[in-house]
Coordinates of C-alpha atoms and ligand atoms in Angstrom, one line a residue:
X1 CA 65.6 42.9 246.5
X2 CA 67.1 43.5 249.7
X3 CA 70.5 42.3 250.2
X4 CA 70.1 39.9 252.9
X5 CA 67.9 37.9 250.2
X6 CA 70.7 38.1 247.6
X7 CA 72.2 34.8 246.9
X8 CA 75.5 34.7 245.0
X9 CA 76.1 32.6 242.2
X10 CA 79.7 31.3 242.0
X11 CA 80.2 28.9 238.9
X12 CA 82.7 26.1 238.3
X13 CA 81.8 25.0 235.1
X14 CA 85.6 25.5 234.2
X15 CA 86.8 23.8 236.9
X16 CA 84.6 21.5 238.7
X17 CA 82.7 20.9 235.5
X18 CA 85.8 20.9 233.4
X19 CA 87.5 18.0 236.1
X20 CA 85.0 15.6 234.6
X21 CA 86.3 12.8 232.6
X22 CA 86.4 13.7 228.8
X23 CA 84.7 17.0 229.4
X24 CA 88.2 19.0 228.7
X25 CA 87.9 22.5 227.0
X26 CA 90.4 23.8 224.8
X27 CA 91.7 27.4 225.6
X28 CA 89.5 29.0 223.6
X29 CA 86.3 27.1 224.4
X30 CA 86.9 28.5 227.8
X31 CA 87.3 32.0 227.2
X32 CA 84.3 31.7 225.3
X33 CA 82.3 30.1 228.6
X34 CA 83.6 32.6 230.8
X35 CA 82.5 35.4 228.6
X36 CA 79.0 34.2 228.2
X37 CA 79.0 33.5 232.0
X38 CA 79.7 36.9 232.5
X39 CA 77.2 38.0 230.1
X40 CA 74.7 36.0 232.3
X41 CA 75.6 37.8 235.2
X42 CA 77.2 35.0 237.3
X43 CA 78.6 36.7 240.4
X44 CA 82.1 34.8 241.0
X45 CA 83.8 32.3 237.8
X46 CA 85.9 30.0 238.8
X47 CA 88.1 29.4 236.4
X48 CA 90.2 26.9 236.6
X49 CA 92.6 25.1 238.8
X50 CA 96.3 27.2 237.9
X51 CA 98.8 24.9 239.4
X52 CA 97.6 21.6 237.4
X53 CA 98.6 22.5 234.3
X54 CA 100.3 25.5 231.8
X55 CA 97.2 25.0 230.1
X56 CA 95.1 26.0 232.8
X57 CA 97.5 28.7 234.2
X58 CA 96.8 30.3 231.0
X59 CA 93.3 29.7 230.8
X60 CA 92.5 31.5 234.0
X61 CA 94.9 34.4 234.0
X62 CA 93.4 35.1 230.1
X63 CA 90.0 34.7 232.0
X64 CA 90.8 37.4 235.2
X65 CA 92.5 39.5 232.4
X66 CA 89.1 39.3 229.9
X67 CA 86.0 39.8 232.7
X68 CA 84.4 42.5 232.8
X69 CA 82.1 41.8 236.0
X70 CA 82.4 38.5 237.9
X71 CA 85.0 38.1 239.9
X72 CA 87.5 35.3 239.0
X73 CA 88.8 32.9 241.6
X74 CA 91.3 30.2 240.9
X75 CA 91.5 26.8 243.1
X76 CA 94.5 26.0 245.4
X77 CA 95.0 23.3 247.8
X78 CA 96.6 24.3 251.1
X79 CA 100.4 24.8 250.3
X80 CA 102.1 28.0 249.6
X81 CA 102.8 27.0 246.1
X82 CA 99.3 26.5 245.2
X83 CA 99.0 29.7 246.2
X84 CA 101.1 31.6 245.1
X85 CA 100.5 30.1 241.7
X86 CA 96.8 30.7 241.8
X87 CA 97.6 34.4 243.2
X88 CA 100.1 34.6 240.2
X89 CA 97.0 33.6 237.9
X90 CA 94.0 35.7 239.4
X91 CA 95.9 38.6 240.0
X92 CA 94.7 40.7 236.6
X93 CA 91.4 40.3 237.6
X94 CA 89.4 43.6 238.7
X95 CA 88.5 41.5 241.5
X96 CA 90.3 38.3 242.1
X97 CA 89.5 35.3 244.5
X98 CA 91.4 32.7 245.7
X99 CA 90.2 29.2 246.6
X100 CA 92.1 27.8 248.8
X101 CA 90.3 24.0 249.9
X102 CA 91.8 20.8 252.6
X103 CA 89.9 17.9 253.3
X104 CA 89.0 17.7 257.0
X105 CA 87.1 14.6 257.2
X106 CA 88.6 11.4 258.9
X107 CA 88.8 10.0 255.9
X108 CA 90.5 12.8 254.3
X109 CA 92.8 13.5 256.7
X110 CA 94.4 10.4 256.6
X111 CA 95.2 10.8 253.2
X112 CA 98.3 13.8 254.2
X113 CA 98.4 12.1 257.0
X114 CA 97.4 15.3 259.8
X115 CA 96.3 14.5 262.8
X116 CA 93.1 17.3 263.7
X117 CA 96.2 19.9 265.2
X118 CA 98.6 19.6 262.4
X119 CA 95.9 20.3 259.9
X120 CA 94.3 23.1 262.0
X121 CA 97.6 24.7 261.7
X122 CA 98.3 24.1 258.1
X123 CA 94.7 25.7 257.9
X124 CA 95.7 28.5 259.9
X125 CA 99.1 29.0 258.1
X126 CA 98.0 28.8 254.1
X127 CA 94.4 31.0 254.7
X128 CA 97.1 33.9 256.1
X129 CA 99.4 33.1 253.7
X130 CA 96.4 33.8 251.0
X131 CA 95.1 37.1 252.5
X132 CA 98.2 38.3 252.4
X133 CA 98.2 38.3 248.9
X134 CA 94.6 38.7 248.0
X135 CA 91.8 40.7 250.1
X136 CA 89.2 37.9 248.8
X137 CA 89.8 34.5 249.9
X138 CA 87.8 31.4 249.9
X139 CA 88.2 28.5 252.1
X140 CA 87.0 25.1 251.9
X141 CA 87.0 22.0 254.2
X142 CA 86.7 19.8 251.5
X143 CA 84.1 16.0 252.6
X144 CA 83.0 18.6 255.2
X145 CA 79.5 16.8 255.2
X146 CA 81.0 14.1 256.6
X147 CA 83.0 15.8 258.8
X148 CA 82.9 15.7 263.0
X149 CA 81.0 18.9 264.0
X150 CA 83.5 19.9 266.5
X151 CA 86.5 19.3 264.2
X152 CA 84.1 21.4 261.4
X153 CA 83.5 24.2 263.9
X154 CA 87.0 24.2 265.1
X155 CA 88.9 24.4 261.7
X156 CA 86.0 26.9 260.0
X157 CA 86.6 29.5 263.1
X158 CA 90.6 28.9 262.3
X159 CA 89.6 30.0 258.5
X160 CA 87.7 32.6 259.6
X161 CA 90.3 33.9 261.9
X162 CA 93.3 33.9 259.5
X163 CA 90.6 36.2 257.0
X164 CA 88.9 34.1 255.0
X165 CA 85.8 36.0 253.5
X166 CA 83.8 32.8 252.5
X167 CA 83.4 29.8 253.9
X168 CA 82.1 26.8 251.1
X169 CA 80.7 23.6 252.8
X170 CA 81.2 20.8 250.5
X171 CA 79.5 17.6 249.9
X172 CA 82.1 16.5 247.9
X173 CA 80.4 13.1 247.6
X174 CA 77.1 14.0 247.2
X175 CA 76.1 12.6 250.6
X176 CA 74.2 14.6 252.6
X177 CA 70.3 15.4 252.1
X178 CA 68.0 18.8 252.0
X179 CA 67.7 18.4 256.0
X180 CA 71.2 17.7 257.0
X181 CA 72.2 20.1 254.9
X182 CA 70.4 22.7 256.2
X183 CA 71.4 21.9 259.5
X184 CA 74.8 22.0 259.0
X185 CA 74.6 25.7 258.0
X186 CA 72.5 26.3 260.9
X187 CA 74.8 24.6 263.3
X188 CA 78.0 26.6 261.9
X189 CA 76.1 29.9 261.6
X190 CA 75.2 29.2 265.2
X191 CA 78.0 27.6 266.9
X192 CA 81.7 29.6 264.9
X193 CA 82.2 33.2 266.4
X194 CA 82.6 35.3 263.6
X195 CA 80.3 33.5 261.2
X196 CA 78.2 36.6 261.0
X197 CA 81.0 38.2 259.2
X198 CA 81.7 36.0 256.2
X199 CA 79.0 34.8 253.7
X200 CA 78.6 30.9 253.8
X201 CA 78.6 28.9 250.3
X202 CA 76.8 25.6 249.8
X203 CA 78.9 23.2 247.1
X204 CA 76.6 20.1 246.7
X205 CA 77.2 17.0 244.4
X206 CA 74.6 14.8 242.8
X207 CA 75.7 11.6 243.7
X208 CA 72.1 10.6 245.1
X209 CA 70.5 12.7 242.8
X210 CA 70.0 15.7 245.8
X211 CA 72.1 18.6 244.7
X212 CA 69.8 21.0 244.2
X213 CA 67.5 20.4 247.0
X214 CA 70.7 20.4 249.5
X215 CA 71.8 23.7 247.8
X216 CA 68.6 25.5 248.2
X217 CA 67.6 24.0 251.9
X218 CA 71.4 25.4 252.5
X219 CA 70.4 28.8 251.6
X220 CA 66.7 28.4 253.7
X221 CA 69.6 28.3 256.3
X222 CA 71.5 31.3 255.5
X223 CA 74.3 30.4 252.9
X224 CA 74.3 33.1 250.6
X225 CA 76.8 31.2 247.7
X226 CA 75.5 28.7 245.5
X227 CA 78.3 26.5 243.8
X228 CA 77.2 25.4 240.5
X229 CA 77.6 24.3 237.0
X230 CA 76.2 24.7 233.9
X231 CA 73.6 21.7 233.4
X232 CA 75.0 20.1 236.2
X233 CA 78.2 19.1 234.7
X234 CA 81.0 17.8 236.6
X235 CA 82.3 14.5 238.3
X236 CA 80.4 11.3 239.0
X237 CA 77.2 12.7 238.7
X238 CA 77.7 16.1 238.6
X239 CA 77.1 19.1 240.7
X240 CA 74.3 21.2 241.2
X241 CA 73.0 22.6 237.8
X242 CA 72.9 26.5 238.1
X243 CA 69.9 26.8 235.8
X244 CA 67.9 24.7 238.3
X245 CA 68.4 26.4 241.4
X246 CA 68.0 30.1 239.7
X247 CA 64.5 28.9 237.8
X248 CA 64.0 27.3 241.3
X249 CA 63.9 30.3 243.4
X250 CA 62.3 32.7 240.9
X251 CA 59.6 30.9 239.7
X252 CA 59.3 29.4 244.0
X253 CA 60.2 33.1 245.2
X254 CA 56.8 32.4 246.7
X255 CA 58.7 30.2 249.1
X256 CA 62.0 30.8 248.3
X257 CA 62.5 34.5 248.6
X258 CA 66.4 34.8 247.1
X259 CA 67.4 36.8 244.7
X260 CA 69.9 36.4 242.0
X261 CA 71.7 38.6 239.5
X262 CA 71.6 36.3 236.4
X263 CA 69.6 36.7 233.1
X264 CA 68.3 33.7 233.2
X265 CA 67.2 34.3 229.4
X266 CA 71.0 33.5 228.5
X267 CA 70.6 30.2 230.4
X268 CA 69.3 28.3 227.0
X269 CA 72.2 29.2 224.7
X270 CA 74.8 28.7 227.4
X271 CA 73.8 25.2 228.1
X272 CA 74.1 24.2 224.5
X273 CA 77.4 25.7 224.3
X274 CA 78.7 23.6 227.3
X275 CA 77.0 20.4 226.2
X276 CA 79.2 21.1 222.4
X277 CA 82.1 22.2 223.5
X278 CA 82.4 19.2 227.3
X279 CA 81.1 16.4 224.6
X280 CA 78.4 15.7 227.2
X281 CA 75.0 16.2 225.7
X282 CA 72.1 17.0 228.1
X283 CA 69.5 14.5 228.7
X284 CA 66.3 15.0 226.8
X285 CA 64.1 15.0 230.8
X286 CA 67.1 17.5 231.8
X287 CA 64.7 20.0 234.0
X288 CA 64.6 23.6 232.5
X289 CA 67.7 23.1 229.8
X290 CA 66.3 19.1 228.3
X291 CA 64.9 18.9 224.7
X292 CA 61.9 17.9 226.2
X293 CA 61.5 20.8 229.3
X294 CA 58.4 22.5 227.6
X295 CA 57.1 19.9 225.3
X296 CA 53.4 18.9 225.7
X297 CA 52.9 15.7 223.5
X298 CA 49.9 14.0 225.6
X299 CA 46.7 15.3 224.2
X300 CA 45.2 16.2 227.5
X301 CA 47.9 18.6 228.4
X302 CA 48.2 19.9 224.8
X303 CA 44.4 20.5 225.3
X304 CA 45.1 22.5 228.6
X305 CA 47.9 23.7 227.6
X306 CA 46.1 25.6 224.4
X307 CA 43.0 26.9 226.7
X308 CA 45.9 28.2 229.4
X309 CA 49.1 27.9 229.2
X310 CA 49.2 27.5 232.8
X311 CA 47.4 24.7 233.1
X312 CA 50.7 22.9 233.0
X313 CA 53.1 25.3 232.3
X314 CA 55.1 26.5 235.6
X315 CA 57.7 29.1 233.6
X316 CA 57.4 29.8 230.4
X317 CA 60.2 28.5 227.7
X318 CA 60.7 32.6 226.9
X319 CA 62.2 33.0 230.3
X320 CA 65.4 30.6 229.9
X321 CA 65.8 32.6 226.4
X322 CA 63.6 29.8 224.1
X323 CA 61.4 32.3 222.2
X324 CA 58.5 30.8 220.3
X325 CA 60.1 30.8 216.5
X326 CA 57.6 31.0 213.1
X327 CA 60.2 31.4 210.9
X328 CA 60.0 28.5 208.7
X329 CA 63.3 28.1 207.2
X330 CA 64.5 26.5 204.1
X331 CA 66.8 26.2 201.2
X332 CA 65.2 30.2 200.0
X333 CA 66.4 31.5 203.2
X334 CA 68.8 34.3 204.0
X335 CA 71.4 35.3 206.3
X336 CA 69.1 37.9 207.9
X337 CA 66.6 35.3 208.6
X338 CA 69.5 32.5 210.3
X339 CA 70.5 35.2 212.4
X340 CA 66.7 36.0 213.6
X341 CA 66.4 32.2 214.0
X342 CA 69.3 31.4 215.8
X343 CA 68.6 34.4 218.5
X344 CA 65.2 32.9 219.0
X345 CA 67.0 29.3 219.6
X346 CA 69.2 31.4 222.0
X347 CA 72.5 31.8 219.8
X348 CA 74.2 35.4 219.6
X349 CA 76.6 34.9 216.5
X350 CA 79.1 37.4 215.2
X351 CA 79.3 37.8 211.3
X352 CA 81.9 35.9 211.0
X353 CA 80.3 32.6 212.5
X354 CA 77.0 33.8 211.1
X355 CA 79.1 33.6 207.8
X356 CA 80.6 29.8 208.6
X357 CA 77.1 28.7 209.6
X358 CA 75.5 30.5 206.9
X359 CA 77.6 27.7 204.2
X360 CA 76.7 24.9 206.7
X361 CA 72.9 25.9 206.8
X362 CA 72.6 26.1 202.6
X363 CA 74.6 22.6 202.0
X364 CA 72.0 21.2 204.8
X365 CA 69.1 22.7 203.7
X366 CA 69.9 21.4 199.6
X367 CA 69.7 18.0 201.0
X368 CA 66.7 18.2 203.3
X369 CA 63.4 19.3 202.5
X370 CA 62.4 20.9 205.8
X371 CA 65.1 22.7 208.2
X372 CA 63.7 22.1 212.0
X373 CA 64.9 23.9 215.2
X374 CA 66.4 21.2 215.8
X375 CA 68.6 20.6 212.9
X376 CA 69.6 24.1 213.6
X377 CA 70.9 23.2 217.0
X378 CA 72.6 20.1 215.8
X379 CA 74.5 22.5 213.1
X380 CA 75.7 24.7 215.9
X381 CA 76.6 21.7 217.7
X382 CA 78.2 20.6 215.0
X383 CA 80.4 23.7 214.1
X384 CA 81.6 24.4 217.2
X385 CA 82.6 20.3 218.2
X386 CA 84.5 20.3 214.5
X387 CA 86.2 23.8 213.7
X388 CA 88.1 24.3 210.5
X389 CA 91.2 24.8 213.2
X390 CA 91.6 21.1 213.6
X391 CA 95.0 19.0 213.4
X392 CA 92.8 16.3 211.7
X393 CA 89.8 16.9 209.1
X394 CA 87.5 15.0 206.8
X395 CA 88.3 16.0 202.9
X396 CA 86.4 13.1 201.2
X397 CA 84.8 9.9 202.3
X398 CA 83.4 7.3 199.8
X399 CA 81.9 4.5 201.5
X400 CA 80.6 1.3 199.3
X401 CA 78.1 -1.6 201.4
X402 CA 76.1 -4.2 200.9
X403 CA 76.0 -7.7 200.4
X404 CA 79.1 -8.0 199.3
X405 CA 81.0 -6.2 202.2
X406 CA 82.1 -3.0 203.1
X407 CA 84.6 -0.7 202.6
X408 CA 85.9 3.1 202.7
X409 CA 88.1 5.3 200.4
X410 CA 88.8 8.4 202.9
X411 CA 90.7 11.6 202.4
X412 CA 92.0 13.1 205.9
X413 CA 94.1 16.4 206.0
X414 CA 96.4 15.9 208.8
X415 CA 98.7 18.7 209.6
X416 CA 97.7 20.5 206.4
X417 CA 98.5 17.1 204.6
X418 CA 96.1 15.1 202.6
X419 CA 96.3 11.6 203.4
X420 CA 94.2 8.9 201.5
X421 CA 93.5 4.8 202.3
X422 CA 91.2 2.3 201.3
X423 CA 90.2 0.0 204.1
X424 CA 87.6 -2.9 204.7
X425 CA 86.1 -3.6 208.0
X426 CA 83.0 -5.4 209.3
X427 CA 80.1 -2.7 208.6
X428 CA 80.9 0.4 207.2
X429 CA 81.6 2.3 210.1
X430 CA 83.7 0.0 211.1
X431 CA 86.0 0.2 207.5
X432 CA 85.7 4.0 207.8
X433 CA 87.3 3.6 211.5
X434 CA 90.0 1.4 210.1
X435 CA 90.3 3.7 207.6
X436 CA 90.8 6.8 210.0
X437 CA 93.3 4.6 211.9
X438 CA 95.1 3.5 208.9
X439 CA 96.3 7.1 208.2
X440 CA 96.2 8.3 212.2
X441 CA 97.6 5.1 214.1
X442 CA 96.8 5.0 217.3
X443 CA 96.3 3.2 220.8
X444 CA 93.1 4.9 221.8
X445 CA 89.9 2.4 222.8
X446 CA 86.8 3.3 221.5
X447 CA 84.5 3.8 224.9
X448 CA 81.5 4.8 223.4
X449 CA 79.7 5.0 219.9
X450 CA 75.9 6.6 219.8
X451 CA 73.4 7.6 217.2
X452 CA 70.6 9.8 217.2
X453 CA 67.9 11.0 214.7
X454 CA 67.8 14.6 215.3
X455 CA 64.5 14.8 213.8
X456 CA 62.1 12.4 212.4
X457 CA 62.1 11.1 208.4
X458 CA 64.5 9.4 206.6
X459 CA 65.9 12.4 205.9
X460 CA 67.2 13.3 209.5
X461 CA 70.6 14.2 210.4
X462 CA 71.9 11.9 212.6
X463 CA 73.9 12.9 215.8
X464 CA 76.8 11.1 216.5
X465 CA 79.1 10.9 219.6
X466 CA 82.3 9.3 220.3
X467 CA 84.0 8.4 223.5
X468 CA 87.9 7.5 223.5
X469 CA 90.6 6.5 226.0
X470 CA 94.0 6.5 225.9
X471 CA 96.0 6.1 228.8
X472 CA 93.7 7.4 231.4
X473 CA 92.4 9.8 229.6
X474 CA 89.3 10.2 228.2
X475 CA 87.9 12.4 225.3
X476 CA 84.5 13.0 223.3
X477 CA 84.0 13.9 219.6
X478 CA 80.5 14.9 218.0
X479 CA 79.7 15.5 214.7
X480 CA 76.0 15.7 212.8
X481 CA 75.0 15.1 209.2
X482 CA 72.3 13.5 207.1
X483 CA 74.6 11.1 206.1
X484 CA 75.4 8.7 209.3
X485 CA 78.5 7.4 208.5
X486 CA 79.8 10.6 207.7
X487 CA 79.2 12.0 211.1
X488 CA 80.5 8.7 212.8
X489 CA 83.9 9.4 210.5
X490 CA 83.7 13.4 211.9
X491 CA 82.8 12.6 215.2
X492 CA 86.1 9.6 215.6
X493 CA 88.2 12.6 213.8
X494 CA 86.6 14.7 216.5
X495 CA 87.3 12.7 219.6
X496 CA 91.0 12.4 217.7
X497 CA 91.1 16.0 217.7
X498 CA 90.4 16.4 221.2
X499 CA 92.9 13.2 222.2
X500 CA 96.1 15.4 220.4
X501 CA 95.4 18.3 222.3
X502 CA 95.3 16.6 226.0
X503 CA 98.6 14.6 224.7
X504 CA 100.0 17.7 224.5
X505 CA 99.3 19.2 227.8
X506 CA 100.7 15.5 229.3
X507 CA 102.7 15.6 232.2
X508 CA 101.1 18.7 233.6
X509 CA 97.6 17.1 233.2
X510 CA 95.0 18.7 235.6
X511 CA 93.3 15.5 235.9
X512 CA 96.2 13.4 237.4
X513 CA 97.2 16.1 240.1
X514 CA 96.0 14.4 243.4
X515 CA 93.5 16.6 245.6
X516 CA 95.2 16.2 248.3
X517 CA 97.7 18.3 249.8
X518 CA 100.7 17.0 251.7
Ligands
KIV601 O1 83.7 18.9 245.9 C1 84.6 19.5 246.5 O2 84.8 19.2 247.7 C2 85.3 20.4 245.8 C3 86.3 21.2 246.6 C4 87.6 21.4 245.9 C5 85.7 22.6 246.9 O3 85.2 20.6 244.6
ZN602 ZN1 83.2 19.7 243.9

C-alpha cells in the first residue's frame, strides 16, 4: 500500500446518519457505534454535532474521551460559539477534529444573507478561529456541487489559507453525478494554490441514487476522504454507504487501486447493530450488508454456484464477517454453542449479554421447532431495540379475537409501576394499542405499522416496526416474537420508549437547530 493510494475513511453514522428523522440513538447506543467503528478501523468518527443539544455534547466528548484510534471530529457551523463548543467537546480526544461547514451556494447564501465578500470573510475569520484551537480542522462549503467555480475556488483557497487541513466537497443534495464529481475535484486540485497541501474529502448524498459512484469517481480524482455511513443511513435518501465503497475498491482494486484501513469482516455485525439501534432496517437487495447479498435461489446459479463459487460470486460472504454456520441450533443447545453461532452471524457478545440472550434464545427455541439464522438475528434485534432499562415494558398481555370482537387485558410497568387495562378496539392490535394508550396517554400519530415473517412456517417470529410522531418528531420501535400481536404491543412500547427520551432532550433538540449560520 503506498500512501498516495490510501483513502481515509471518515464516518458520520452519528451525525449525518443520526440527523435522519427517527433514527435518534440514545447515549449509550452511540458509545456502543463509535466503539465498534473503531474496532473496524474507521480513520476519522464524527460524532456528533456538540452545540445542538446537552445530549449530543455529552455523547461526543464521552466518544473523544473512549477512542482508542480514530480520530473524533465534532460538527460546527461558522460562528465562534459553534466552535468553541465543538472544541470544548473534541478536546479529550488523542486526536481531535473540528468540522467547521457554511453553505456557499447562491442558494445558500441567501439564507444568512452574505453577499460572496461577507461570507469569504466569515470563512476566513471562523477557520482561524478553529486552528487556533485545534491543529486539525475540517472545512466544508456545504451545496458546494452547486456552487459557482470561481466562488468555490475562491472561498476553498480562503480555507486553506486560514489552516484548514481538509477540504470536504459536499453534494449536500445528492445532485451531482460520477463525472461532475470527478471534475470538480480535478478542477479544485488544479485551479486552489495550496491544494496540494490538504487532503480533499468527497461527502455525497443518494438523492438520485449516485452516492457511491460520485464518491469513488471523486477519489479517481484525487480526494483521499470518503464521507460515509453505515448502510447508507442518513437524510432523504441517505449518504454513501461505507460498506459499499470499501467492498468496492477491494474487490475493483483491479481498477480502483485505494486502499483502506478497515476490517471489513466487522462490516456484517455493525450494520445490524445500526439497523436495531436507528429503527431503520436494511433493505433485503441492500448491496453487500441486504438479507439477500449472497443468496442464490435460481437453480441455474445455485448450479454454478456449487461447481464454482465464482461463477456468480464476486466476494465471498466470509469477507464482510458472514462465515458459513453448521451449527444447527435448538432447544438442546448451550451457551457455548450461541456464542459460536452468533460470532459466525457476526455478533461479539460479552457474558453478560450472552447471558440476557442466552434466556431469550431457550424461551424462543421451547416454542419453535427449528432456530434459523435468522431468528437469531431478529433476537438480537430484538434485545437491543427493547432493553430491560426501559421507562415502559410489557409484563402480561392477554388478547381474546374472533367473531365476536376483540379485546386486550395488558400489564405495562411504567416507571417501575405496574399498570393494568382492559380495552376493545377494532382488531386486536388495535385493542392492544388502545390498551397501551389507555395506561400511557398520549398525542403521538402512528406513521407506520409493518410485519414481517422472519422465516417461513406458521411458526415464524414475526418482525414488527413502528413509526410515531409527535410534534415534529419522529421515532421507531421494533420488537420480534412468534406471537404477532405481542411484538406489535413491544414494538408501540418501543417507539414509546424512544418518544420519552427525545421529549426529554426538547428544547435543545439537534434536529430543530437550523444549518445555517447567521
Ligand atoms: O451534506 C452536507 O452538506 C453536510 C455538511 C454539514 C458537511 O452534511
Ligand atoms: Zn451531509
Amino acid at each position: 500500500m503506498t500512501q498516495e493510494n490510501r483513502v481515509l475513511i471518515f464516518d458520520t453514522t452519528l451525525r449525518d446518519g443520526e440527523q435522519s428523522p427517527g433514527a435518534t440513538m440514545s447515549h449509550a447506543e452511540k458509545l456502543e457505534i463509535a466503539q465498534m467503528l473503531d474496532e473496524m478501523g474507521v480513520d476519522i468518527i464524527e460524532a456528533g454535532f456538540p452545540i445542538a443539544s446537552e445530549g449530543d455534547f455529552a455523547a461526543v466528548s464521552e466518544i473523544a474521551k473512549q477512542t482508542q484510534n480514530a480520530q473524533i471530529c465534532g460538527l460546527a457551523r461558522a460562528q465562534f460559539p459553534d466552535i468553541d463548543r465543538c472544541w470544548e467537546a473534541v478536546k479529550h480526544a488523542r486526536r481531535p477534529r473540528i468540522h467547521t461547514f457554511i453553505g456557499t451556494s447562491p442558494l445558500h447564501r441567501a439564507i444568512p444573507n452574505l453577499d460572496k465578500d461577507q461570507m469569504a470573510e466569515r470563512i476566513h475569520a471562523t477557520v482561524t478561529h478553529a486552528r487556533n484551537l485545534c491543529d486539525n480542522v475540517q472545512w466544508s462549503p456545504m451545496d458546494a456541487t452547486r456552487t459557482e467555480h470561481d466562488y468555490l475556488c475562491r472561498v476553498v483557497e480562503i480555507a486553506i489559507k486560514a489552516g484548514a487541513t481538509t477540504i470536504n466537497i459536499p453534494d449536500t443534495v445528492g445532485y451531482t453525478a460520477p463525472r461532475e464529481s470527478a471534475d470538480l475535484i480535478r478542477m479544485l486540485l488544479e485551479r486552489v494554490p495550496g491544494a496540494d497541501e490538504v487532503i480533499f474529502a468527497t461527502h455525497c448524498h443518494n438523492d438520485l441514487g449516485m452516492a457511491t459512484a460520485n464518491a469513488l469517481a471523486a477519489v479517481e480524482a484525487g480526494a483521499r476522504q470518503i464521507e460515509c455511513t453505515i448502510n447508507g443511513l442518513g437524510e432523504r435518501a441517505g449518504n454513501t454507504a461505507l460498506e459499499e465503497v470499501v467492498m468496492a475498491m477491494r474487490v475493483r482494486h483491479d481498477i480502483m487501486p485505494y486502499d483502506t484501513g478497515i476490517d471489513t469482516t466487522k462490516i456484517i455485525g455493525i450494520s445490524r447493530r445500526v439497523a436495531a439501534v436507528s429503527g431503520f432496517p436494511v433493505q433485503y437487495n441492500k448491496a453487500i450488508v441486504g438479507k439477500n447479498a449472497f443468496l442464490h435461489e435460481s437453480g441455474i446459479h445455485q448450479d454454478g454456484v456449487l461447481k464454482n463459487v465464482e461463477t456468480f460470486e464476486i466476494m465471498r460472504p466470509a469477507d464482510i464477517g458472514l462465515n458459513e454456520t453448521n451449527i444447527a441450533m435448538g432447544k438442546h443447545s448451550g451457551r457455548a454453542a450461541l456464542r459460536a453461532k452468533l460470532r459466525d452471524l457476526g455478533y461479539e457478545v460479552g457474558d453478560n449479554q450472552l447471558k440476557d440472550i442466552f434466556v431469550r434464545f431457550k424461551a424462543l427455541a421451547d416454542r419453535k421447532k427449528e432456530v434459523y439464522d435468522d431468528d437469531i438475528v431478529a433476537l438480537m434485534q430484538d434485545s437491543a431495540a427493547n432493553t430491560g432499562d426501559d421507562h415502559i415494558q410489557v409484563k402480561h398481555l392477554r388478547v381474546v379475537c374472533g367473531s365476536d370482537g376483540q379485546s386486550a387485558d395488558l400489564t405495562l410497568i411504567v416507571g417501575g409501576e405496574e399498570r393494568k387495562v382492559q380495552a376493545t378496539g377494532d382488531g386486536p392490535v388495535d385493542a392492544c394499542f388502545n390498551a397501551v394508550k389507555q395506561i400511557f396517554p398520549h398525542q403521538a400519530r402512528l406513521k407506520l405499522y409493518q410485519v414481517h415473517a422472519v422465516t417461513e412456517g406458521t411458526d415464524a417470529q414475526a418482525t414488527v416496526s413502528v413509526r410515531m410522531e409527535e410534534d415534529g418528531r419522529i421515532v421507531n420501535g421494533q420488537a420480534a416474537d412468534t406471537d404477532t400481536i405481542l411484538a406489535s404491543v413491544k414494538a408501540y412500547v418501543g417507539a414509546l420508549n424512544h418518544l420519552i427520551m427525545r421529549r426529554a432532550q426538547a428544547g435543545t433538540d439537534g434536529r430543530q437547530i437550523s444549518m445555517y449560520s447567521h
